CSV table of C-alpha atoms in Angstrom, one decimal:
chain,number,residue,atom,x,y,z
A,1,MET,CA,-78.4,147.1,123.1
A,2,LYS,CA,-75.9,144.5,124.1
A,3,PHE,CA,-78.2,141.7,122.9
A,4,ILE,CA,-78.6,143.4,119.4
A,5,ASN,CA,-74.8,143.7,119.1
A,6,ILE,CA,-74.5,140.0,119.8
A,7,ILE,CA,-77.1,139.1,117.2
A,8,VAL,CA,-75.4,141.4,114.6
A,9,ALA,CA,-72.1,139.7,115.4
A,10,ILE,CA,-73.6,136.2,114.9
A,11,ILE,CA,-75.2,137.2,111.6
A,12,ALA,CA,-71.9,138.7,110.4
A,13,LEU,CA,-70.0,135.5,111.3
A,14,PHE,CA,-72.6,133.4,109.5
A,15,LEU,CA,-72.4,135.6,106.4
A,16,ALA,CA,-68.6,135.6,106.5
A,17,GLY,CA,-68.7,131.8,106.7
A,18,GLN,CA,-71.0,131.6,103.7
A,19,THR,CA,-68.6,133.8,101.7
A,20,TYR,CA,-65.6,131.6,102.4
A,21,ALA,CA,-67.5,128.3,102.4
A,22,ALA,CA,-65.3,125.3,102.0
A,23,THR,CA,-66.1,122.0,100.3
A,24,TYR,CA,-63.8,119.9,102.5
A,25,ALA,CA,-62.5,120.0,106.1
A,26,TYR,CA,-59.0,118.8,106.9
A,27,ILE,CA,-58.9,117.3,110.4
A,28,THR,CA,-55.6,116.2,112.1
A,29,ASN,CA,-55.4,112.9,113.8
A,30,GLN,CA,-52.5,113.0,116.3
A,31,GLY,CA,-52.8,109.4,117.3
A,32,SER,CA,-52.5,108.0,113.8
A,33,ASP,CA,-50.2,110.7,112.3
A,34,ASN,CA,-52.6,111.5,109.4
A,35,VAL,CA,-55.2,114.0,108.2
A,36,SER,CA,-58.8,113.1,107.4
A,37,VAL,CA,-60.3,114.9,104.5
A,38,ILE,CA,-64.1,115.3,105.1
A,39,ASP,CA,-66.6,116.2,102.4
A,40,LEU,CA,-68.8,118.8,104.2
A,41,SER,CA,-71.9,118.1,102.1
A,42,SER,CA,-72.0,114.4,102.9
A,43,GLY,CA,-70.0,114.3,106.2
A,44,MET,CA,-68.0,111.4,104.8
A,45,VAL,CA,-64.2,110.9,105.0
A,46,THR,CA,-63.1,111.0,101.4
A,47,ALA,CA,-59.3,110.6,102.0
A,48,THR,CA,-56.8,109.9,104.7
A,49,VAL,CA,-53.4,111.6,104.1
A,50,PRO,CA,-50.3,110.3,106.0
A,51,VAL,CA,-48.3,113.2,107.4
A,52,GLY,CA,-45.6,113.7,110.1
A,53,LYS,CA,-45.8,112.7,113.7
A,54,ALA,CA,-48.4,114.3,115.9
A,55,PRO,CA,-50.1,116.6,113.5
A,56,VAL,CA,-51.8,119.6,115.1
A,57,GLY,CA,-52.2,122.8,113.2
A,58,VAL,CA,-54.0,123.4,109.9
A,59,ALA,CA,-53.9,126.3,107.5
A,60,ILE,CA,-55.6,126.2,104.1
A,61,ALA,CA,-54.5,128.3,101.1
A,62,GLN,CA,-57.6,127.8,98.9
A,63,ASN,CA,-56.3,129.7,95.8
A,64,LEU,CA,-53.0,127.8,95.9
A,65,GLN,CA,-54.8,124.5,96.5
A,66,ARG,CA,-52.5,123.8,99.4
A,67,VAL,CA,-53.1,122.6,103.0
A,68,PHE,CA,-50.3,123.2,105.5
A,69,ILE,CA,-50.2,120.8,108.6
A,70,SER,CA,-47.9,121.3,111.6
A,71,ASN,CA,-46.3,118.1,112.9
A,72,VAL,CA,-45.0,118.7,116.4
A,73,ASP,CA,-43.1,115.5,117.0
A,74,SER,CA,-41.5,115.4,113.6
A,75,LYS,CA,-40.6,119.1,113.8
A,76,SER,CA,-42.0,119.7,110.3
A,77,VAL,CA,-44.9,121.2,108.3
A,78,SER,CA,-46.5,118.9,105.7
A,79,VAL,CA,-47.8,120.5,102.5
A,80,ILE,CA,-50.8,118.8,101.0
A,81,ASP,CA,-52.0,119.3,97.4
A,82,MET,CA,-55.8,119.6,97.7
A,83,SER,CA,-56.5,118.2,94.2
A,84,SER,CA,-54.7,114.9,94.8
A,85,ASN,CA,-54.7,114.9,98.7
A,86,THR,CA,-51.1,113.9,98.7
A,87,VAL,CA,-48.1,115.4,100.6
A,88,ILE,CA,-46.0,117.3,98.0
A,89,ASP,CA,-43.5,119.0,100.4
A,90,GLU,CA,-42.2,118.7,103.9
A,91,ILE,CA,-40.8,121.8,105.6
A,92,ILE,CA,-38.2,120.7,108.1
A,93,LEU,CA,-37.8,122.9,111.2
A,94,ASP,CA,-35.5,123.0,114.3
A,95,GLY,CA,-38.3,123.5,116.8
A,96,ALA,CA,-41.9,122.3,117.4
A,97,PRO,CA,-44.5,123.8,115.1
A,98,VAL,CA,-47.9,124.2,116.6
A,99,GLY,CA,-50.2,126.9,115.3
A,100,LEU,CA,-50.4,128.0,111.7
A,101,ALA,CA,-51.9,131.0,109.9
A,102,ILE,CA,-51.9,132.0,106.3
A,103,SER,CA,-51.9,135.6,105.0
A,104,ARG,CA,-55.0,136.7,103.0
A,105,ASP,CA,-53.0,136.8,99.8
A,106,GLU,CA,-51.6,133.3,100.6
A,107,LYS,CA,-48.0,134.4,100.1
A,108,THR,CA,-46.9,134.0,103.7
A,109,LEU,CA,-47.4,131.0,106.1
A,110,PHE,CA,-46.9,131.8,109.7
A,111,VAL,CA,-45.7,129.0,112.0
A,112,ALA,CA,-45.7,129.2,115.8
A,113,ASP,CA,-42.6,127.4,117.1
A,114,TRP,CA,-43.5,126.3,120.6
A,115,PHE,CA,-39.9,125.3,121.7
A,116,SER,CA,-37.9,128.2,120.1
A,117,ASP,CA,-40.3,131.0,121.3
A,118,LYS,CA,-40.6,132.4,117.8
A,119,ILE,CA,-42.9,132.8,114.8
A,120,MET,CA,-41.5,131.8,111.4
A,121,ALA,CA,-42.8,133.5,108.3
A,122,PHE,CA,-42.4,131.3,105.2
A,123,ASN,CA,-42.8,132.3,101.6
A,124,THR,CA,-45.4,129.9,100.2
A,125,ALA,CA,-43.9,130.0,96.7
A,126,ASP,CA,-40.5,128.9,98.0
A,127,THR,CA,-40.7,127.4,101.5
A,128,LYS,CA,-36.9,127.5,101.8
A,129,GLN,CA,-37.2,131.3,102.3
A,130,HIS,CA,-38.3,132.4,105.7
A,131,ARG,CA,-37.8,134.9,108.4
A,132,ASP,CA,-38.0,134.5,112.2
A,133,ILE,CA,-39.9,136.8,114.6
A,134,ALA,CA,-38.9,136.6,118.3
A,135,ILE,CA,-42.0,136.2,120.5
A,136,GLY,CA,-42.9,135.4,124.1
A,137,LYS,CA,-42.8,131.9,125.7
A,138,ALA,CA,-44.4,128.9,123.9
A,139,PRO,CA,-46.5,130.5,121.1
A,140,ALA,CA,-49.3,128.2,120.0
A,141,GLY,CA,-52.3,129.9,118.4
A,142,MET,CA,-52.4,132.7,115.9
A,143,VAL,CA,-54.9,134.8,113.9
A,144,LEU,CA,-54.4,137.7,111.5
A,145,SER,CA,-56.4,140.8,111.8
A,146,THR,CA,-58.9,141.4,109.1
A,147,ASP,CA,-56.7,144.0,107.5
A,148,CYS,CA,-53.7,141.6,107.7
A,149,ASN,CA,-51.6,144.3,109.5
A,150,ARG,CA,-51.4,142.5,112.8
A,151,LEU,CA,-50.7,138.9,113.8
A,152,PHE,CA,-52.2,138.0,117.2
A,153,VAL,CA,-50.3,135.2,119.0
A,154,ALA,CA,-51.4,133.2,122.1
């Protein structure tokens, strides 16, 4: 029975991946402070986008055509326009952004602040608007529940 549950879970993940299939991958390059844009059909790098220092986290808002990149050493989040692969905004922070997550409706960007022990929730339409959520020590990774009612933080 356990084996069947594992097979069903693998098939569900495969089908979910097909539903939300992406054309490009955005890969952070900490050593060179940029992001490689990779065409998934060819496996080729199609663009290299300069961002802040030590980029780590990636969150993609497909409908908004935006990619958010956390830059730990510059204490910022770069906002990349997917159509031009250029940085169109830089969200300056006081702490060290690591993990990123985007709400399903793409209206909220969650940023894990490693140094300040909090999660920041930004309005994607106006990144000057945000609220802070106190959390335990050194939050890094995050994932939203499928119903978007819970944010799990590691």
